[in-house]
Short mmCIF file of C-alpha atoms and ligand atoms in Angstrom, two decimals:
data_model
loop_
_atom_site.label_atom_id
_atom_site.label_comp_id
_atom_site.label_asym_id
_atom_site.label_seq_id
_atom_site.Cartn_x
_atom_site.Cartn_y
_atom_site.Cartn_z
CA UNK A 230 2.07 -20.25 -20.67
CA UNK A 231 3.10 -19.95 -16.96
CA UNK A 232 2.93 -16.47 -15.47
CA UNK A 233 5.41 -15.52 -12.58
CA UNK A 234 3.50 -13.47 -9.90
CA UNK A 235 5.64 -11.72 -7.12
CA UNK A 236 4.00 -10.39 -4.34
CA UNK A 237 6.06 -8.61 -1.34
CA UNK A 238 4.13 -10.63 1.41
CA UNK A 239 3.45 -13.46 3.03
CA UNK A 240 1.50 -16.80 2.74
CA UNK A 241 -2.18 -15.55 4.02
CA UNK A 242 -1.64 -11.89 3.59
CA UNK A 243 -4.05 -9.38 1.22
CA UNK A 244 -1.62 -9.63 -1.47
CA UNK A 245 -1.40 -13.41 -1.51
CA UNK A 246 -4.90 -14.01 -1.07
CA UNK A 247 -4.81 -11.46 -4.59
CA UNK A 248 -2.45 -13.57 -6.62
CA UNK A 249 -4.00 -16.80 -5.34
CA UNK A 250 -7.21 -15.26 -6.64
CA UNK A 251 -5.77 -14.54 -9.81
CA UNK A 252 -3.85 -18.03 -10.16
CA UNK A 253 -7.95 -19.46 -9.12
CA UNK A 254 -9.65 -17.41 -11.91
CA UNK A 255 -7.05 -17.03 -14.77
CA UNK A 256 -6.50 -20.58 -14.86
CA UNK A 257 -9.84 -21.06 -14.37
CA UNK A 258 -11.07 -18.84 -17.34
CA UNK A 259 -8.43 -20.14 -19.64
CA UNK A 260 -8.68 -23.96 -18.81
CA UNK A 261 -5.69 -24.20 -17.76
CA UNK A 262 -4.00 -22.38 -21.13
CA UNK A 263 -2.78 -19.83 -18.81
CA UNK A 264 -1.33 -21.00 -15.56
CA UNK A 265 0.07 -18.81 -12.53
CA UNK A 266 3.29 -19.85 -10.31
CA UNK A 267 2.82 -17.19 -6.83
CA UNK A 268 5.94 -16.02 -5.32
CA UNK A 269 5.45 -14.96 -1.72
CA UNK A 270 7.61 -11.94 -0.61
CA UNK A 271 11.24 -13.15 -0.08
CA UNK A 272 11.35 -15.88 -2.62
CA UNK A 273 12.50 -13.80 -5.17
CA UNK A 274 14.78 -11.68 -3.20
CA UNK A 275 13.21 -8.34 -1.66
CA UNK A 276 10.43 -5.90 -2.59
CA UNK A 277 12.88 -3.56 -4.57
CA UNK A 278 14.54 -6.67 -6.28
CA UNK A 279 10.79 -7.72 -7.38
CA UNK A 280 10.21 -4.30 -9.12
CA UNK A 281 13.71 -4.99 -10.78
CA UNK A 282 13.34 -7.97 -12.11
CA UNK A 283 9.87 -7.22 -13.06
CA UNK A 284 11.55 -4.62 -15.27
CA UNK A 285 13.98 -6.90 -16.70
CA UNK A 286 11.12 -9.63 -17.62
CA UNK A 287 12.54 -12.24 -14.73
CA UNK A 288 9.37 -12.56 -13.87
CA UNK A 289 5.81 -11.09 -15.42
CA UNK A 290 3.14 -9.62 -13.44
CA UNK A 291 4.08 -8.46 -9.37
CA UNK A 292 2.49 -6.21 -6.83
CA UNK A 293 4.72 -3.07 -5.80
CA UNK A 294 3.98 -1.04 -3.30
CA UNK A 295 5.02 3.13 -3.25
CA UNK A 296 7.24 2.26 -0.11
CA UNK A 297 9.59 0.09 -2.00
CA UNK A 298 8.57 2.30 -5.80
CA UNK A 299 9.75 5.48 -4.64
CA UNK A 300 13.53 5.91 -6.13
CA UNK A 301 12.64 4.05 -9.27
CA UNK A 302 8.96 5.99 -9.97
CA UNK A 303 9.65 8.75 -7.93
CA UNK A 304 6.04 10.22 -8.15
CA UNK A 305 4.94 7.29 -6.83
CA UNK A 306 5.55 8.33 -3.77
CA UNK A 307 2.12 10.42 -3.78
CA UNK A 308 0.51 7.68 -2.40
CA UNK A 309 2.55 7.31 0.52
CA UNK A 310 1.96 10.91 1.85
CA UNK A 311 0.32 10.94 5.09
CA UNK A 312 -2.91 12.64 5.58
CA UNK A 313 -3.09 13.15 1.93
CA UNK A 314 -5.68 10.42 1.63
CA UNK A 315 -9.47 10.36 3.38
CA UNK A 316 -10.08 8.77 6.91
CA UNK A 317 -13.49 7.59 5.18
CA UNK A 318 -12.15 4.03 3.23
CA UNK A 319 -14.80 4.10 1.07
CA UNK A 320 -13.71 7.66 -0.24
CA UNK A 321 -10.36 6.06 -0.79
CA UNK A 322 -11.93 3.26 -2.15
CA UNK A 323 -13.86 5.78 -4.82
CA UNK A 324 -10.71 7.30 -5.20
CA UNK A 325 -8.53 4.46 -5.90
CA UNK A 326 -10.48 3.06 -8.47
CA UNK A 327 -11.42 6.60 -10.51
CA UNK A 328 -8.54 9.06 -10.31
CA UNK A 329 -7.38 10.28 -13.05
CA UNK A 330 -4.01 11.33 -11.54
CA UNK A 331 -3.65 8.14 -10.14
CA UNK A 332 -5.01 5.72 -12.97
CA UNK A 333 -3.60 8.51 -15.49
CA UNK A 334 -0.42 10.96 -14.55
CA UNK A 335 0.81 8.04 -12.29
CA UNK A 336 0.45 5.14 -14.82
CA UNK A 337 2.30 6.87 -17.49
CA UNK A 338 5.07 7.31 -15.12
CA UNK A 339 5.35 3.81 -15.17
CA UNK A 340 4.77 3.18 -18.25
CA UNK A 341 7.71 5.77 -18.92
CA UNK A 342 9.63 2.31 -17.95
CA UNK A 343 8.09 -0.23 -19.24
CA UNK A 344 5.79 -1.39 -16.43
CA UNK A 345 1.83 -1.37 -16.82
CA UNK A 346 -0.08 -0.37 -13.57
CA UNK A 347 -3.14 -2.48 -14.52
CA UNK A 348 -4.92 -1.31 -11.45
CA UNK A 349 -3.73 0.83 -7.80
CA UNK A 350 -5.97 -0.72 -4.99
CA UNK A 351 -5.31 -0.07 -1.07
CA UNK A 352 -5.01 -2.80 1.64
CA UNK A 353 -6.29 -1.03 4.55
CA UNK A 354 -5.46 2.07 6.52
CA UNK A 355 -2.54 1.94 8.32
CA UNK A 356 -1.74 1.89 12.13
CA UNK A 357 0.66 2.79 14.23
CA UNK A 358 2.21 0.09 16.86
CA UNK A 359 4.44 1.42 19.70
CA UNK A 360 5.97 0.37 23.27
CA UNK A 361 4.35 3.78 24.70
CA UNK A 362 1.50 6.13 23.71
CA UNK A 363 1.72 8.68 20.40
CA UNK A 364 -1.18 10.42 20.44
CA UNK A 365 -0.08 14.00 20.18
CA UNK A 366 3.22 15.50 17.72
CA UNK A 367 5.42 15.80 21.00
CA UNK A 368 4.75 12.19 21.76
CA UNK A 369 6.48 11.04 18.88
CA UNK A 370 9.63 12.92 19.54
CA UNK A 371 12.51 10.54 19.35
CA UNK A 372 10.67 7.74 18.38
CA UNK A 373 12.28 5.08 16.53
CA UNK A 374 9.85 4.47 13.52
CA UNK A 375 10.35 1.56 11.09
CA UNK A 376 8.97 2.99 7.47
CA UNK A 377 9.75 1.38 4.37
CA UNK A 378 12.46 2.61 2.22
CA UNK A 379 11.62 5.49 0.41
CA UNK A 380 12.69 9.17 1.62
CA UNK A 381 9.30 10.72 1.38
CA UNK A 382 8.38 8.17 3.70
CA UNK A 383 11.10 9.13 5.97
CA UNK A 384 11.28 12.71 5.79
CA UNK A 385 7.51 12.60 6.84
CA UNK A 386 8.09 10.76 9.76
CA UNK A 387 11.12 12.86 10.72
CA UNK A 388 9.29 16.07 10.30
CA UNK A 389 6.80 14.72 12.78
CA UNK A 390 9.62 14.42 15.72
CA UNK A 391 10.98 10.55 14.69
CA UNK A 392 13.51 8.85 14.07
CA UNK A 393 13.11 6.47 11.01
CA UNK A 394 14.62 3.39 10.18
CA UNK A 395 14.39 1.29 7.30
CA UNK A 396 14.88 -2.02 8.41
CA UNK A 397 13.54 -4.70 6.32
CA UNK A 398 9.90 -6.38 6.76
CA UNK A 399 11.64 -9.83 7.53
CA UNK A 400 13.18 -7.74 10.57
CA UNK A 401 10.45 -6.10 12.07
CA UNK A 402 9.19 -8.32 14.88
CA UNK A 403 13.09 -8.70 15.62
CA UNK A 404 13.79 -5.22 16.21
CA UNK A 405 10.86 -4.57 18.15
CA UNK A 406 11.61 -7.70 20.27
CA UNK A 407 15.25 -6.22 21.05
CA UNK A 408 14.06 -2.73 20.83
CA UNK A 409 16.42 -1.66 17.74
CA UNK A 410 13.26 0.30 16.74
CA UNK A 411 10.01 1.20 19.12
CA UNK A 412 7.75 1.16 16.47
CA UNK A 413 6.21 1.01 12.99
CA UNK A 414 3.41 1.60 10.89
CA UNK A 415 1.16 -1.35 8.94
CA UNK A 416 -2.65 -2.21 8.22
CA UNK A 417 -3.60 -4.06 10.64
CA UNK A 418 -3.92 -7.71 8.99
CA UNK A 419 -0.23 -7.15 8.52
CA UNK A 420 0.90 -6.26 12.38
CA UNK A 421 -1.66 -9.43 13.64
CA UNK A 422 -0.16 -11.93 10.87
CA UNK A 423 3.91 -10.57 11.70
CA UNK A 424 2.86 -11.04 15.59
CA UNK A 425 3.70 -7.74 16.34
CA UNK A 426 0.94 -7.72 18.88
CA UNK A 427 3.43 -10.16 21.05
CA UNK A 428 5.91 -6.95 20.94
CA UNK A 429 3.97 -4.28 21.17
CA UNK A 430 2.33 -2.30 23.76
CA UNK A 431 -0.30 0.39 21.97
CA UNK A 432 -2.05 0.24 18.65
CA UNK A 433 -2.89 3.69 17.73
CA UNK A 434 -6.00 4.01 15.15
CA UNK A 435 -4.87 7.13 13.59
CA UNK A 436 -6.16 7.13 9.47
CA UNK A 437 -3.28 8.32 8.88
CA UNK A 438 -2.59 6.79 5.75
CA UNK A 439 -4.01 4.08 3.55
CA UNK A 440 -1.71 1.11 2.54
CA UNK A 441 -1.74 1.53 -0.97
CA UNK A 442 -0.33 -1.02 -3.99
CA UNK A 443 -0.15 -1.98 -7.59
CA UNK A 444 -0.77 -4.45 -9.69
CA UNK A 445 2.04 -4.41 -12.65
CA UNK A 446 3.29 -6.30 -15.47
CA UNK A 447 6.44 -5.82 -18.00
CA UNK A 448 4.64 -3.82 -21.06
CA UNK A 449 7.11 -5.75 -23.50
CA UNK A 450 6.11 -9.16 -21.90
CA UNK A 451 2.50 -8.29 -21.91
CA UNK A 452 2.32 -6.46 -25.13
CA UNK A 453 3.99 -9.50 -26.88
CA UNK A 454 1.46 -12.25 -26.03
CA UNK A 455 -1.40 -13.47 -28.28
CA UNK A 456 -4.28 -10.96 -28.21
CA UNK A 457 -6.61 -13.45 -26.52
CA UNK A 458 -3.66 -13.82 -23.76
CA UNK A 459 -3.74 -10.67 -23.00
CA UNK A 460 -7.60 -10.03 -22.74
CA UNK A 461 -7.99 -12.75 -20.21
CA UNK A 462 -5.36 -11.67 -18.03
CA UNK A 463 -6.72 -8.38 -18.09
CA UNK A 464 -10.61 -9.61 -17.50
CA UNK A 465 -9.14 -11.69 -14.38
CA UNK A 466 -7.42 -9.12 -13.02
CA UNK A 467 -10.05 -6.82 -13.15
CA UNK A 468 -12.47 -9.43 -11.65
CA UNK A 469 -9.92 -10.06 -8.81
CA UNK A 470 -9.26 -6.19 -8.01
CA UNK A 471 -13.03 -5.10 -7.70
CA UNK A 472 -12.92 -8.66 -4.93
CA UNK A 473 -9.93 -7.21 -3.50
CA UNK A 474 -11.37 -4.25 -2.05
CA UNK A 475 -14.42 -6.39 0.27
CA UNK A 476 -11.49 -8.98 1.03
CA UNK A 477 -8.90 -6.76 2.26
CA UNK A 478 -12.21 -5.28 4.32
CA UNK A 479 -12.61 -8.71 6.30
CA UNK A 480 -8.90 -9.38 6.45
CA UNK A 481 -9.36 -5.95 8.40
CA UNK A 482 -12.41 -6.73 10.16
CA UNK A 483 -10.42 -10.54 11.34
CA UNK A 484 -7.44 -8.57 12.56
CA UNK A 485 -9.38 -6.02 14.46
CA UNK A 486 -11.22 -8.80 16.49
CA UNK A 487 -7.98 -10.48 17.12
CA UNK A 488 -6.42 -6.95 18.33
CA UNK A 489 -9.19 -6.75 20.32
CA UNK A 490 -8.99 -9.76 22.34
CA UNK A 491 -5.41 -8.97 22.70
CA UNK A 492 -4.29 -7.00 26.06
CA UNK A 493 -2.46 -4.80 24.11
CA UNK A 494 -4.05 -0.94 24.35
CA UNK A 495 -6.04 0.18 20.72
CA UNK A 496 -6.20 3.97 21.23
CA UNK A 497 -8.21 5.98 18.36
CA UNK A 498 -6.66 9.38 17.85
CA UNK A 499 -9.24 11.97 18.41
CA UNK A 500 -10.22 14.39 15.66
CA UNK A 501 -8.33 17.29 17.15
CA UNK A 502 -5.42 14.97 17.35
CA UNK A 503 -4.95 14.21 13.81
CA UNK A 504 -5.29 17.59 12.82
CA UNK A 505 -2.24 18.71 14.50
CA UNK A 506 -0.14 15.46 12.71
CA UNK A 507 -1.56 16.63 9.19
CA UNK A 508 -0.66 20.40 10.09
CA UNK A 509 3.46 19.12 11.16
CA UNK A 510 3.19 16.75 7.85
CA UNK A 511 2.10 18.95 5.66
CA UNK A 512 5.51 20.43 4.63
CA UNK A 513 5.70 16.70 2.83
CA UNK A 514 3.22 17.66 0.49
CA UNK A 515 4.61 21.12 -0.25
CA UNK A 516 7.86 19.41 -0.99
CA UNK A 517 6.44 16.61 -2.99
CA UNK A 518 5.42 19.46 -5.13
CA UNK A 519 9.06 20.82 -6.13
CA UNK A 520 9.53 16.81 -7.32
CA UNK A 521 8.52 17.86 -10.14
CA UNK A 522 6.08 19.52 -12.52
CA UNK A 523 4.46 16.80 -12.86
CA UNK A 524 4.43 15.72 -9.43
CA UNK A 525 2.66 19.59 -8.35
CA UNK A 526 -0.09 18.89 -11.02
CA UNK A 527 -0.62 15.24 -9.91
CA UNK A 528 -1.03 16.06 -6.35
CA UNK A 529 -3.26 18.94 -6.78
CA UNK A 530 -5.39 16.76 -8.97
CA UNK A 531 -5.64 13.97 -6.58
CA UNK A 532 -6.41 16.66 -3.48
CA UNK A 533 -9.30 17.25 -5.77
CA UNK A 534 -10.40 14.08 -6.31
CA UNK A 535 -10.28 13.17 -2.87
CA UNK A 536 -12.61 16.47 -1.57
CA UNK A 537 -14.94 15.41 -4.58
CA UNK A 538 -15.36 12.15 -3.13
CA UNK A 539 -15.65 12.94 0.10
CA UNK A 540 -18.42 15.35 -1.05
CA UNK A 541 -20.36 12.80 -3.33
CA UNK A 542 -20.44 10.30 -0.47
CA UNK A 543 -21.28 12.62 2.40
CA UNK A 544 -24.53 13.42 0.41
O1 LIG B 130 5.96 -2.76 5.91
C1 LIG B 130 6.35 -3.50 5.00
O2 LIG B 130 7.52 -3.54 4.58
C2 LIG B 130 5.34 -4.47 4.36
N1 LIG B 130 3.99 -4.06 4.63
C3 LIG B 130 2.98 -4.47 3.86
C4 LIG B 130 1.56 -4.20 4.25
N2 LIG B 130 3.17 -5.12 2.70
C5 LIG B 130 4.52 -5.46 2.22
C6 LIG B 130 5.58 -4.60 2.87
O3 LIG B 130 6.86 -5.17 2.64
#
C-alpha cells in the first residue's frame, strides 16, 4: 500500500523532515510493502482542508496543528494557550510525551471523530517578529498580529492590546513586506526558512508558547488494514517522534545562528516581562475553562502536569 502523508509546511521544515523520516523508515522496515507519498503544505489545499480530508479518508495519516484544529476539536485549542506551557523545553518535552490530558482527554476528543492522535510533539517555542519593539503589554497595543485561525488564538492576542489577523501562512512574508500586518508569531526555523528576517526588524525571545502538533490518521483507514500494517506504522512512527524532538532542537539551534548573523535585533524578554503578558493572558485560560467540562478538567490536569515536571527536572 501507498500512504498519503499531509503535512502543513514546507519542503525542509520540522514537519517535512518528520514525514520524510517516516517515508525513510516505514518503507524501510516494510521493504518496500508499505510505501509513503509526502504532501508538503499547499499541495493538498490548506491546513484546515488537510484535517478535512483526513477525516473523509482523502488521504491517511497528516500532521495538524491546534491553530488550524481549533473549530473542528475545539479542546484542542489547550495547546495553543499562551503561557500555559513551561519556558524550560525539556519540561515541555516531558510533558508532551507523558500527559495524560494530552495523550488521554485530548486524544479521545479526536477520536470522538474518527481521527487517531498517534503522538502530540512540539516544534519549538515560538517567537515573536515585529517592525518595532514588544517587550512590555502597552507595547503591543495596536499591533497587527498574524495568528493562525482559531479564536482562542485570537482572543489571546487581542486581550494582550493586538490586533489579530488571520491571514494565511502562504501570505505572511507578503503582508509584512507591504505592512498589511506588523507582525507574527512562529518557531524560529519557520520565520528563517519563510525569510521573514528580510521583513522584519526585532525578534523577541519571549517562551511564550511552544509550537505544538499532531501526528493523526483516519481510525477507519487505520483500523481496517492488516494487523501487521498497522504495527509497523505504529513502530515507525514512534521511532520517528522520539527523533523528532533532538531534530526540531538543531533545526532550532540552525535558525538561531542564522538570526544571529542577521542585523535584525533578537531581544529576550526579561523575567519580569513575561510575567506581566501571562498575568493580561490569563483571562484565556479562565475562559478556556467554560469550553467545556471537559475542557476545565483537561486544563487543570495539564497545569499539573506541567508544575510536576518542572519540579522533577529542577531536582
Ligand atoms: O503559522 C503558520 O500558519 C504555520 N506555522 C508553522 C510552524 N507550521 C505550519 C503553520 O501553517
Amino acid at each position: 500500500i501507498t500512504l498519503k502523508f499531509a503535512h502543513e509546511e514546507g519542503q525542509g521544515d520540522v514537519q517535512d523532515l518528520y514525514a520524510n523520516k517516516f517515508k525513510e523508515v516505514i518503507e524501510e522496515k516494510t521493504n518496500g510493502r508499505i510505501k509513503v507519498d509526502v504532501y508538503t503544505g499547499g499541495t493538498l489545499g490548506t491546513s484546515i482542508d488537510i484535517l478535512h480530508s483526513l477525516q473523509t479518508g482523502a488521504i491517511d495519516l497528516a500532521i495538524t496543528s491546534p491553530g488550524f484544529s481549533g473549530d473542528v476539536i475545539p479542546e484542542s485549542q489547550i495547546m495553543s494557550i499562551p503561557f500555559l506551557f513551561s519556558d524550560n523545553l525539556e519540561v515541555n518535552k516531558k510533558v508532551l510525551k507523558e500527559s495524560e490530558a494530552l495523550n488521554g482527554l485530548l486524544a479521545n476528543k479526536y477520536e470522538e471523530i474518527g481521527i487517531i492522535p498517534f503522538h502530540f510533539w512540539l516544534e519549538g517555542f515560538m517567537y515573536w517578529s515585529a517592525n518595532q519593539e514588544i517587550t512590555a503589554p502597552d507595547d503591543m497595543n495596536g499591533v497587527k498580529m498574524r495568528t493562525m485561525p482559531t479564536n482562542l488564538i485570537i482572543k489571546s492576542y487581542e486581550l494582550m492590546g493586538a490586533t489579530a489577523t488571520t491571514t494565511d501562512s502562504g501570505e505572511i512574508y507578503t503582508m509584512l513586506q507591504t505592512n498589511g500586518i506588523d507582525g507574527q508569531e512562529n518557531p524560529l526555523f519557520y520565520i528563517v526558512n519563510g525569510n521573514f528576517l528580510e521583513v522584519q526588524d526585532y525578534l523577541m525571545d519571549t517562551k511564550h508558547h511552544i509550537y505544538t502538533t499532531a501526528t493523526v490518521t483516519n481510525q477507519a483507514f487505520f483500523e481496517g488494514l492488516p494487523e501487521k500494517d498497522q504495527q509497523d506504522i505504529q513502530e515507525a512512527i514512534n521511532e520517528v517522534n522520539d527523533w523528532s524532538f533532538d531534530m526540531q532542537d538543531e533545526e532550532a539551534e540552525k535558525a538561531l545562528e542564522i538570526a544571529e548573523e542577521d542585523d535584525i535585533e533578537i531581544i529576550e524578554l526579561p523575567s519580569e516581562q513575561r510575567e506581566a503578558f501571562k498575568e493580561v493572558s490569563l483571562p484565556i485560560r479562565k475562559a478556556y475553562k467554560e469550553e467545556s467540562d471537559d475542557a476545565k478538567e483537561m486544563i487543570e490536569l495539564l497545569e499539573k502536569e506541567i508544575k510536576e515536571a518542572e519540579t522533577e527536572l529542577a531536582e
